[in-house]
CSV table of C-alpha atoms in Angstrom, one decimal:
chain,number,residue,atom,x,y,z
A,1,UNK,CA,-9.1,-0.7,-7.9
A,2,UNK,CA,-10.1,-2.7,-11.2
A,3,UNK,CA,-8.2,-1.3,-14.2
A,4,UNK,CA,-11.9,-0.4,-16.1
A,5,UNK,CA,-13.2,1.4,-17.5
A,6,UNK,CA,-13.5,3.5,-13.5
A,7,UNK,CA,-9.6,5.4,-14.5
A,8,UNK,CA,-9.9,6.2,-17.9
A,9,UNK,CA,-12.4,9.0,-16.4
A,10,UNK,CA,-10.5,8.9,-13.1
A,11,UNK,CA,-8.8,11.6,-14.4
A,12,UNK,CA,-11.2,14.0,-16.1
A,13,UNK,CA,-13.8,13.6,-13.5
A,14,UNK,CA,-10.6,15.7,-11.0
A,15,UNK,CA,-10.2,18.3,-13.9
A,16,UNK,CA,-13.8,18.5,-14.6
A,17,UNK,CA,-14.1,18.8,-10.2
A,18,UNK,CA,-11.6,21.6,-9.8
A,19,UNK,CA,-11.9,24.1,-13.0
A,20,UNK,CA,-16.5,23.6,-10.7
A,21,UNK,CA,-15.8,24.1,-8.0
A,22,UNK,CA,-12.0,26.4,-9.2
A,23,UNK,CA,-14.5,29.1,-11.8
A,24,UNK,CA,-18.2,28.6,-11.7
A,25,UNK,CA,-18.0,29.9,-8.1
A,26,UNK,CA,-16.1,32.8,-8.7
A,27,UNK,CA,-18.4,33.0,-11.8
A,28,UNK,CA,-21.3,33.2,-9.7
A,29,UNK,CA,-19.9,35.0,-7.1
A,30,UNK,CA,-20.1,38.4,-9.2
A,31,UNK,CA,-23.9,37.6,-9.9
A,32,UNK,CA,-24.6,37.5,-5.8
A,33,UNK,CA,-23.7,39.2,-2.8
A,34,UNK,CA,-21.7,40.1,-1.0
A,35,UNK,CA,-20.1,40.4,-4.8
A,36,UNK,CA,-17.0,38.9,-6.2
A,37,UNK,CA,-13.7,38.3,-4.6
A,38,UNK,CA,-11.9,41.1,-3.5
A,39,UNK,CA,-8.3,41.7,-5.3
A,40,UNK,CA,-6.3,40.1,-1.7
A,41,UNK,CA,-9.0,36.8,-1.5
A,42,UNK,CA,-9.0,36.4,-5.4
A,43,UNK,CA,-4.8,36.4,-5.5
A,44,UNK,CA,-4.7,33.7,-2.7
A,45,UNK,CA,-7.7,32.0,-4.2
A,46,UNK,CA,-6.2,31.1,-7.7
A,47,UNK,CA,-2.5,30.8,-5.9
A,48,UNK,CA,-4.5,28.0,-4.5
A,49,UNK,CA,-5.8,26.1,-7.3
A,50,UNK,CA,-3.1,26.7,-9.9
A,51,UNK,CA,-0.8,24.5,-7.1
A,52,UNK,CA,-4.1,22.1,-7.3
A,53,UNK,CA,-3.5,21.7,-11.2
A,54,UNK,CA,0.9,21.4,-10.7
A,55,UNK,CA,0.5,19.4,-7.5
A,56,UNK,CA,-2.1,17.1,-9.7
A,57,UNK,CA,0.0,16.8,-13.3
A,58,UNK,CA,3.5,15.5,-11.4
A,59,UNK,CA,1.0,13.3,-9.6
A,60,UNK,CA,0.8,11.1,-12.5
A,61,UNK,CA,3.0,12.1,-14.8
A,62,UNK,CA,6.0,11.6,-12.9
A,63,UNK,CA,7.2,7.6,-12.7
A,64,UNK,CA,7.1,5.9,-9.4
A,65,UNK,CA,9.8,4.3,-9.9
A,66,UNK,CA,11.5,0.2,-10.8
A,67,UNK,CA,14.0,-2.5,-9.4
A,68,UNK,CA,17.0,-2.5,-11.4
A,69,UNK,CA,17.6,-4.9,-13.3
A,70,UNK,CA,20.0,-7.4,-11.6
A,71,UNK,CA,19.2,-5.5,-8.0
A,72,UNK,CA,20.6,-7.2,-5.5
A,73,UNK,CA,21.5,-6.4,-1.6
A,74,UNK,CA,24.3,-5.5,-0.4
A,75,UNK,CA,25.0,-8.3,1.9
A,76,UNK,CA,24.9,-10.0,-0.6
A,77,UNK,CA,27.5,-9.6,-2.6
A,78,UNK,CA,29.9,-8.9,0.3
A,79,UNK,CA,32.4,-12.1,1.2
A,80,UNK,CA,30.8,-14.5,4.5
A,81,UNK,CA,30.9,-17.5,5.3
A,82,UNK,CA,28.1,-20.2,4.5
A,83,UNK,CA,26.1,-20.3,7.0
A,84,UNK,CA,26.0,-16.1,7.3
A,85,UNK,CA,25.1,-16.7,3.8
A,86,UNK,CA,22.4,-18.9,4.3
A,87,UNK,CA,21.6,-16.3,7.3
A,88,UNK,CA,21.6,-13.4,4.1
A,89,UNK,CA,18.6,-15.9,1.4
A,90,UNK,CA,16.0,-16.3,4.4
A,91,UNK,CA,15.6,-12.5,4.7
A,92,UNK,CA,15.3,-12.2,1.0
A,93,UNK,CA,11.8,-12.0,-0.4
A,94,UNK,CA,11.0,-13.1,-4.6
A,95,UNK,CA,8.7,-11.6,-6.4
A,96,UNK,CA,7.8,-14.8,-9.5
A,97,UNK,CA,6.4,-12.3,-12.2
A,98,UNK,CA,9.1,-10.3,-12.4
A,99,UNK,CA,12.1,-13.1,-11.8
A,100,UNK,CA,13.9,-10.7,-9.2
A,101,UNK,CA,15.4,-10.2,-6.2
A,102,UNK,CA,12.6,-7.8,-4.4
A,103,UNK,CA,14.1,-4.8,-2.0
A,104,UNK,CA,12.3,-3.9,1.1
A,105,UNK,CA,9.9,-2.7,1.1
A,106,UNK,CA,9.1,-2.9,-2.3
A,107,UNK,CA,5.5,-4.9,-3.0
A,108,UNK,CA,4.2,-5.8,-7.4
A,109,UNK,CA,1.8,-3.7,-8.6
A,110,UNK,CA,-0.6,-5.2,-11.1
A,111,UNK,CA,-2.0,-2.8,-12.8
A,112,UNK,CA,2.0,-1.5,-13.3
A,113,UNK,CA,2.3,-4.5,-13.4
A,114,UNK,CA,5.9,-4.5,-11.7
A,115,UNK,CA,7.2,-3.9,-9.1
A,116,UNK,CA,7.5,-0.4,-7.8
A,117,UNK,CA,9.9,0.6,-4.9
A,118,UNK,CA,9.0,2.0,-1.5
A,119,UNK,CA,4.9,1.4,-2.4
A,120,UNK,CA,2.7,2.6,-0.7
A,121,UNK,CA,-0.6,2.0,-3.4
A,122,UNK,CA,-2.5,1.9,-6.1
A,123,UNK,CA,-4.1,5.0,-6.1
A,124,UNK,CA,-7.0,5.0,-8.7
A,125,UNK,CA,-7.2,9.1,-9.2
A,126,UNK,CA,-3.8,9.7,-10.2
A,127,UNK,CA,-3.7,6.7,-11.9
A,128,UNK,CA,-0.3,6.3,-10.8
A,129,UNK,CA,1.7,4.4,-8.3
A,130,UNK,CA,1.7,6.1,-5.0
A,131,UNK,CA,5.7,5.1,-3.8
A,132,UNK,CA,8.8,6.8,-2.6
A,133,UNK,CA,9.7,8.5,-6.2
A,134,UNK,CA,5.4,9.7,-6.2
A,135,UNK,CA,4.5,10.5,-2.4
A,136,UNK,CA,5.4,14.4,-1.9
A,137,UNK,CA,3.9,15.8,-5.1
A,138,UNK,CA,0.1,14.1,-3.9
A,139,UNK,CA,0.4,15.0,-0.6
A,140,UNK,CA,0.7,18.6,-2.0
A,141,UNK,CA,-1.9,17.9,-4.1
A,142,UNK,CA,-4.2,17.0,-1.5
A,143,UNK,CA,-2.9,19.7,0.6
A,144,UNK,CA,-3.4,22.2,-1.5
A,145,UNK,CA,-7.1,20.5,-2.5
A,146,UNK,CA,-7.7,20.4,1.0
A,147,UNK,CA,-6.9,24.3,1.8
A,148,UNK,CA,-8.5,25.0,-1.5
A,149,UNK,CA,-11.1,24.3,-0.7
A,150,UNK,CA,-11.4,24.9,2.9
A,151,UNK,CA,-10.9,28.9,1.8
A,152,UNK,CA,-14.0,28.3,-0.8
A,153,UNK,CA,-16.0,26.9,1.8
A,154,UNK,CA,-16.2,29.5,3.5
A,155,UNK,CA,-17.2,32.3,0.5
A,156,UNK,CA,-20.2,29.8,-0.4
A,157,UNK,CA,-20.9,29.7,3.5
A,158,UNK,CA,-20.5,33.2,3.6
A,159,UNK,CA,-23.2,34.0,0.6
A,160,UNK,CA,-25.3,31.4,2.2
A,161,UNK,CA,-25.7,33.4,5.2
A,162,UNK,CA,-26.4,36.8,3.6
A,163,UNK,CA,-29.4,34.4,1.2
A,164,UNK,CA,-30.8,33.9,4.7
A,165,UNK,CA,-31.4,36.7,6.7
A,166,UNK,CA,-32.6,38.0,3.7
A,167,UNK,CA,-34.7,35.3,3.3
A,168,UNK,CA,-38.1,37.3,4.5
A,169,UNK,CA,-36.8,40.3,2.0
A,170,UNK,CA,-39.0,40.0,-1.7
A,171,UNK,CA,-37.3,37.5,-4.3
A,172,UNK,CA,-37.2,40.0,-6.9
A,173,UNK,CA,-34.4,41.7,-4.6
A,174,UNK,CA,-32.2,38.4,-4.0
A,175,UNK,CA,-30.2,35.7,-6.5
A,176,UNK,CA,-32.7,34.0,-9.4
A,177,UNK,CA,-33.6,30.6,-9.2
A,178,UNK,CA,-30.6,28.5,-11.7
A,179,UNK,CA,-27.8,30.9,-9.1
A,180,UNK,CA,-29.7,29.0,-5.9
A,181,UNK,CA,-29.6,25.7,-7.2
A,182,UNK,CA,-25.5,26.7,-7.9
A,183,UNK,CA,-24.9,27.7,-4.8
A,184,UNK,CA,-26.7,25.1,-3.3
A,185,UNK,CA,-24.4,22.2,-5.8
A,186,UNK,CA,-21.0,24.2,-4.6
A,187,UNK,CA,-21.9,23.7,-1.1
A,188,UNK,CA,-22.8,20.4,-1.3
A,189,UNK,CA,-20.0,18.7,-3.6
A,190,UNK,CA,-17.7,20.8,-2.0
A,191,UNK,CA,-18.2,20.0,2.0
A,192,UNK,CA,-18.0,16.1,1.1
A,193,UNK,CA,-15.5,16.3,-1.1
A,194,UNK,CA,-13.2,18.5,1.4
A,195,UNK,CA,-14.1,15.5,3.7
A,196,UNK,CA,-13.2,12.9,1.6
A,197,UNK,CA,-9.9,14.4,1.1
A,198,UNK,CA,-9.1,15.8,4.4
A,199,UNK,CA,-10.3,12.4,5.3
A,200,UNK,CA,-7.1,11.3,2.4
A,201,UNK,CA,-5.0,13.5,3.6
A,202,UNK,CA,-4.8,13.1,7.8
A,203,UNK,CA,-4.5,9.5,7.1
A,204,UNK,CA,-1.4,9.7,4.3
A,205,UNK,CA,0.6,12.9,6.2
A,206,UNK,CA,0.1,10.3,9.6
A,207,UNK,CA,1.3,7.7,7.0
A,208,UNK,CA,3.8,10.3,7.2
A,209,UNK,CA,5.1,11.2,10.4
A,210,UNK,CA,5.5,6.9,11.2
A,211,UNK,CA,7.4,6.1,8.3
A,212,UNK,CA,4.1,3.5,7.6
A,213,UNK,CA,2.7,2.8,3.5
A,214,UNK,CA,-0.8,2.8,3.8
A,215,UNK,CA,0.6,-1.5,2.8
A,216,UNK,CA,2.9,-1.7,5.5
A,217,UNK,CA,-0.1,-1.0,7.4
A,218,UNK,CA,-2.3,-4.0,6.5
A,219,UNK,CA,1.3,-6.2,7.5
A,220,UNK,CA,1.2,-4.5,10.8
A,221,UNK,CA,-2.9,-5.1,11.3
A,222,UNK,CA,-2.7,-8.7,10.0
A,223,UNK,CA,1.4,-9.2,12.3
A,224,UNK,CA,-0.5,-8.2,15.4
A,225,UNK,CA,-4.0,-10.8,14.6
A,226,UNK,CA,-1.3,-13.5,13.9
A,227,UNK,CA,-0.1,-12.6,17.8
A,228,UNK,CA,-3.0,-13.3,19.4
A,229,UNK,CA,-4.0,-16.5,16.7
A,230,UNK,CA,-1.1,-18.3,18.2
A,231,UNK,CA,-1.7,-16.6,21.8
A,232,UNK,CA,-4.6,-18.8,22.1
A,233,UNK,CA,-2.8,-21.2,20.6
A,234,UNK,CA,0.0,-21.5,22.7
A,235,UNK,CA,2.6,-19.6,20.7
A,236,UNK,CA,3.6,-21.5,17.5
A,237,UNK,CA,0.2,-21.3,14.6
A,238,UNK,CA,0.1,-24.3,11.3
A,239,UNK,CA,2.1,-23.8,7.8
A,240,UNK,CA,2.5,-25.7,5.6
A,241,UNK,CA,2.5,-29.9,6.0
A,242,UNK,CA,2.3,-29.5,9.1
A,243,UNK,CA,5.0,-27.8,9.9
A,244,UNK,CA,4.0,-25.1,13.4
A,245,UNK,CA,6.3,-21.9,13.4
A,246,UNK,CA,6.0,-19.7,17.1
A,247,UNK,CA,5.2,-15.8,16.1
A,248,UNK,CA,6.8,-13.3,17.8
A,249,UNK,CA,5.7,-10.0,18.2
A,250,UNK,CA,8.1,-7.6,15.7
A,251,UNK,CA,9.1,-3.9,16.3
A,252,UNK,CA,8.3,-1.6,12.9
A,253,UNK,CA,11.7,-1.4,11.9
A,254,UNK,CA,11.6,1.4,9.6
A,255,UNK,CA,10.1,4.4,11.4
A,256,UNK,CA,13.4,5.9,12.7
A,257,UNK,CA,11.8,9.1,14.2
A,258,UNK,CA,9.1,11.7,13.4
A,259,UNK,CA,11.6,14.0,12.0
A,260,UNK,CA,13.2,12.1,9.7
A,261,UNK,CA,10.4,10.0,8.9
A,262,UNK,CA,9.2,13.0,6.7
A,263,UNK,CA,12.9,14.0,5.6
A,264,UNK,CA,12.7,10.5,4.6
A,265,UNK,CA,9.4,10.9,2.8
A,266,UNK,CA,9.5,14.2,1.2
A,267,UNK,CA,13.6,13.5,-0.4
A,268,UNK,CA,14.3,17.0,1.5
A,269,UNK,CA,14.5,18.8,4.4
A,270,UNK,CA,13.6,22.3,3.7
A,271,UNK,CA,10.3,22.9,4.6
A,272,UNK,CA,9.8,25.8,2.4
A,273,UNK,CA,10.3,22.4,-0.8
A,274,UNK,CA,8.0,21.1,0.9
A,275,UNK,CA,5.3,23.2,-0.2
A,276,UNK,CA,6.8,24.0,-3.2
A,277,UNK,CA,4.6,22.6,-6.4
A,278,UNK,CA,8.2,22.0,-8.1
A,279,UNK,CA,10.7,21.1,-5.6
A,280,UNK,CA,12.3,17.9,-6.8
A,281,UNK,CA,11.0,14.6,-6.8
A,282,UNK,CA,13.5,13.0,-4.0
A,283,UNK,CA,16.8,11.9,-5.7
A,284,UNK,CA,17.7,8.6,-3.4
A,285,UNK,CA,17.3,4.7,-5.0
A,286,UNK,CA,14.0,3.9,-3.0
A,287,UNK,CA,15.6,0.5,-2.8
A,288,UNK,CA,17.9,0.9,1.6
A,289,UNK,CA,16.6,2.4,3.9
A,290,UNK,CA,17.8,2.9,7.5
A,291,UNK,CA,15.7,1.1,10.2
A,292,UNK,CA,16.0,1.9,14.1
A,293,UNK,CA,17.7,-1.1,15.5
A,294,UNK,CA,15.1,-2.3,17.9
A,295,UNK,CA,15.2,-5.6,16.0
A,296,UNK,CA,18.4,-7.9,15.4
A,297,UNK,CA,19.9,-6.7,12.1
A,298,UNK,CA,18.6,-8.2,9.3
A,299,UNK,CA,15.3,-9.0,10.5
A,300,UNK,CA,13.0,-8.5,7.9
A,301,UNK,CA,9.5,-6.9,7.8
A,302,UNK,CA,6.9,-8.1,7.6
A,303,UNK,CA,7.8,-10.7,9.6
A,304,UNK,CA,6.6,-14.7,9.5
A,305,UNK,CA,3.4,-15.1,8.4
A,306,UNK,CA,2.9,-18.9,8.2
A,307,UNK,CA,-0.6,-18.7,5.8
A,308,UNK,CA,1.7,-17.1,3.5
A,309,UNK,CA,3.6,-19.7,3.3
A,310,UNK,CA,2.3,-21.7,-0.2
A,311,UNK,CA,2.4,-25.1,-0.4
A,312,UNK,CA,3.1,-26.5,-4.2
A,313,UNK,CA,1.3,-28.7,-5.0
A,314,UNK,CA,3.9,-31.2,-6.8
A,315,UNK,CA,3.8,-35.3,-6.5
A,316,UNK,CA,4.5,-37.4,-3.8
A,317,UNK,CA,7.2,-40.0,-4.2
A,318,UNK,CA,8.4,-41.9,-2.5
A,319,UNK,CA,11.5,-41.5,-1.7
A,320,UNK,CA,11.3,-37.9,0.0
A,321,UNK,CA,10.7,-39.0,3.3
A,322,UNK,CA,12.5,-36.7,5.2
A,323,UNK,CA,9.0,-34.0,4.7
A,324,UNK,CA,6.8,-36.0,6.5
A,325,UNK,CA,9.1,-37.2,9.2
A,326,UNK,CA,10.6,-34.0,11.4
A,327,UNK,CA,11.3,-36.8,14.2
A,328,UNK,CA,14.0,-35.0,16.4
A,329,UNK,CA,13.8,-31.4,15.3
A,330,UNK,CA,12.8,-28.5,16.8
A,331,UNK,CA,10.3,-26.4,16.2
A,332,UNK,CA,12.9,-23.9,14.3
A,333,UNK,CA,14.8,-26.2,12.1
A,334,UNK,CA,11.6,-28.0,11.1
A,335,UNK,CA,10.9,-24.5,9.2
A,336,UNK,CA,14.5,-24.4,8.2
A,337,UNK,CA,14.7,-27.2,6.8
A,338,UNK,CA,11.4,-26.8,5.2
A,339,UNK,CA,12.1,-23.4,3.7
A,340,UNK,CA,15.7,-24.9,2.7
A,341,UNK,CA,14.0,-27.8,0.4
A,342,UNK,CA,11.0,-25.5,-1.1
A,343,UNK,CA,13.5,-23.1,-2.0
A,344,UNK,CA,15.7,-25.4,-4.3
A,345,UNK,CA,12.4,-26.7,-6.3
A,346,UNK,CA,10.5,-23.9,-6.5
A,347,UNK,CA,10.9,-22.6,-9.9
A,348,UNK,CA,10.7,-26.2,-11.1
A,349,UNK,CA,7.4,-26.8,-9.3
A,350,UNK,CA,5.5,-23.6,-9.7
A,351,UNK,CA,6.2,-23.1,-13.1
A,352,UNK,CA,3.9,-26.6,-13.3
A,353,UNK,CA,2.0,-26.8,-10.2
A,354,UNK,CA,1.2,-23.1,-9.3
A,355,UNK,CA,0.1,-22.1,-5.8
A,356,UNK,CA,-2.1,-23.7,-3.3
A,357,UNK,CA,-4.2,-21.2,-1.8
A,358,UNK,CA,-5.1,-21.2,2.1
A,359,UNK,CA,-8.0,-21.6,3.4
A,360,UNK,CA,-9.4,-18.9,5.8
A,361,UNK,CA,-8.0,-19.5,9.2
A,362,UNK,CA,-12.0,-20.0,10.7
A,363,UNK,CA,-12.3,-22.7,8.2
A,364,UNK,CA,-9.0,-24.3,9.2
A,365,UNK,CA,-10.7,-23.6,13.0
A,366,UNK,CA,-13.5,-24.0,13.9
A,367,UNK,CA,-15.6,-26.9,14.4
A,368,UNK,CA,-15.8,-30.0,16.9
A,369,UNK,CA,-12.7,-31.7,17.5
A,370,UNK,CA,-11.0,-27.8,18.3
A,371,UNK,CA,-8.7,-29.7,16.5
A,372,UNK,CA,-6.2,-29.2,13.2
A,373,UNK,CA,-7.5,-29.3,9.4
A,374,UNK,CA,-5.7,-32.6,7.8
A,375,UNK,CA,-6.5,-31.2,4.7
A,376,UNK,CA,-6.0,-26.9,4.7
A,377,UNK,CA,-5.5,-26.5,1.4
A,378,UNK,CA,-8.5,-26.0,-1.8
A,379,UNK,CA,-9.0,-29.4,-3.6
A,380,UNK,CA,-8.4,-29.9,-7.8
A,381,UNK,CA,-12.1,-29.9,-7.9
A,382,UNK,CA,-12.5,-25.8,-5.8
A,383,UNK,CA,-12.1,-22.9,-7.3
A,384,UNK,CA,-10.0,-21.1,-5.8
A,385,UNK,CA,-11.1,-17.7,-6.9
A,386,UNK,CA,-14.8,-17.9,-5.2
A,387,UNK,CA,-13.4,-19.6,-2.9
A,388,UNK,CA,-10.7,-17.1,-1.4
A,389,UNK,CA,-8.3,-18.1,0.4
A,390,UNK,CA,-6.4,-17.1,3.5
A,391,UNK,CA,-5.1,-13.7,1.2
A,392,UNK,CA,-8.2,-12.6,1.6
A,393,UNK,CA,-8.1,-11.4,5.3
A,394,UNK,CA,-9.3,-7.8,5.6
A,395,UNK,CA,-7.8,-5.0,7.8
A,396,UNK,CA,-10.5,-3.0,10.1
A,397,UNK,CA,-11.3,-0.9,7.0
A,398,UNK,CA,-12.2,-3.8,5.8
A,399,UNK,CA,-9.3,-3.9,3.3
A,400,UNK,CA,-7.4,-6.5,2.1
A,401,UNK,CA,-4.6,-7.1,-0.8
A,402,UNK,CA,-5.7,-6.4,-4.2
A,403,UNK,CA,-7.6,-3.1,-3.3
A,404,UNK,CA,-4.2,-0.8,-2.3
A,405,UNK,CA,-3.4,-2.1,-5.7
A,406,UNK,CA,-1.0,-5.2,-4.6
A,407,UNK,CA,-0.6,-7.8,-7.0
A,408,UNK,CA,-2.2,-10.7,-4.1
A,409,UNK,CA,-0.5,-14.0,-5.5
A,410,UNK,CA,2.9,-12.7,-5.8
A,411,UNK,CA,3.1,-10.4,-2.9
A,412,UNK,CA,0.7,-12.8,-0.5
A,413,UNK,CA,2.5,-16.2,-1.3
A,414,UNK,CA,6.3,-14.2,-1.1
A,415,UNK,CA,7.5,-15.8,2.0
A,416,UNK,CA,9.4,-18.2,0.6
A,417,UNK,CA,11.9,-15.6,-0.7
A,418,UNK,CA,15.0,-16.0,-3.2
A,419,UNK,CA,15.5,-19.6,-4.2
A,420,UNK,CA,19.2,-20.4,-3.1
A,421,UNK,CA,20.0,-21.1,-6.5
A,422,UNK,CA,18.6,-17.7,-7.3
A,423,UNK,CA,21.1,-16.3,-4.7
A,424,UNK,CA,23.9,-18.7,-5.6
A,425,UNK,CA,23.7,-17.6,-9.3
A,426,UNK,CA,23.9,-14.1,-8.5
A,427,UNK,CA,26.9,-14.0,-5.6
A,428,UNK,CA,29.2,-15.8,-8.4
A,429,UNK,CA,28.6,-13.2,-10.3
A,430,UNK,CA,29.2,-10.3,-7.8
A,431,UNK,CA,32.1,-12.9,-7.0
A,432,UNK,CA,33.5,-13.1,-11.1
A,433,UNK,CA,33.1,-9.4,-11.2
């Protein structure tokens, strides 16, 4: 979803489509059998159309939210021992572009240029992010669009059926050629649009009932893929600098039951408000969410992904031998030691050297001897843009993170979490306050 000329015409295109289907059809019905809509049909249909206009306007104009400046999670503000603090640090993600701690379920939108709370995706047709705050308006827009087009479809097909039944009558007793063409176009456009919008609506309602965003469904599928890879490789996958990381199944933490999921997503337990176009935007912060408790407290989502741990190129210091000496350490200890080193100088190295992209999994493991490649990152003489790395992984629908509006370089390589110096500074400010 590039922010190109397409986005400039997206909203006008939707407005034109709604107006064309809604009003040209009613004009046509005055001139073909069985005649115009009766009073009841006309009232119901135009109320549905009015609800489309209101819901779409709110989906386009409602602010998708932002992460407050200097936001920090509750566990950073609490007094805790050094070991507990280190555990809290390891659980937090960090946005390098916003230079801030990233709340759970938030993502950095490459179009909005900021982290969006509970981001589902950036919708090109509303030119807005579908997020914690805009999801109810987006769902209402889809619901009324599907309802209105289904209702319109009944009117269109009933009139097409009359024309078919009268096909043996003289042509001058039936509709004119322009009227036939308009009816044909309305049927085709309404049917195709109804199919596409219905698929989007059903997918969105499924996500609402499961409390899973579109991006999180990508993450769930990615995690399943890593589990299958690890199962074939002894339960471990290779991370940066030769570290082996154990991959275990993580349950999705935010599915808290269908009713609670819907209430959280729609922002209210009032069923009538779910369908009311003027219902208020959710008032909760969108920065903290209830979990189902299937995993240990503090377990972060998404689960660890070795390919999402960036290797930041830097000069090799001969004295820095501990980078390559892992003797005597368990795999878990290696990961912890590596992450501590990486976090400590993250900003300094990132500023000067940038992120190194890892080669796709199949390029690293599909070769003659079956052993991992020694150099599994793109080299300086390779074009990273042309040679998309493992961040280009696609789900079963053929989508990668950037297809949902996400800034891939920030979101895919976010496993470094919060730099230690940053969280120590934040904890110090909390204690001083």
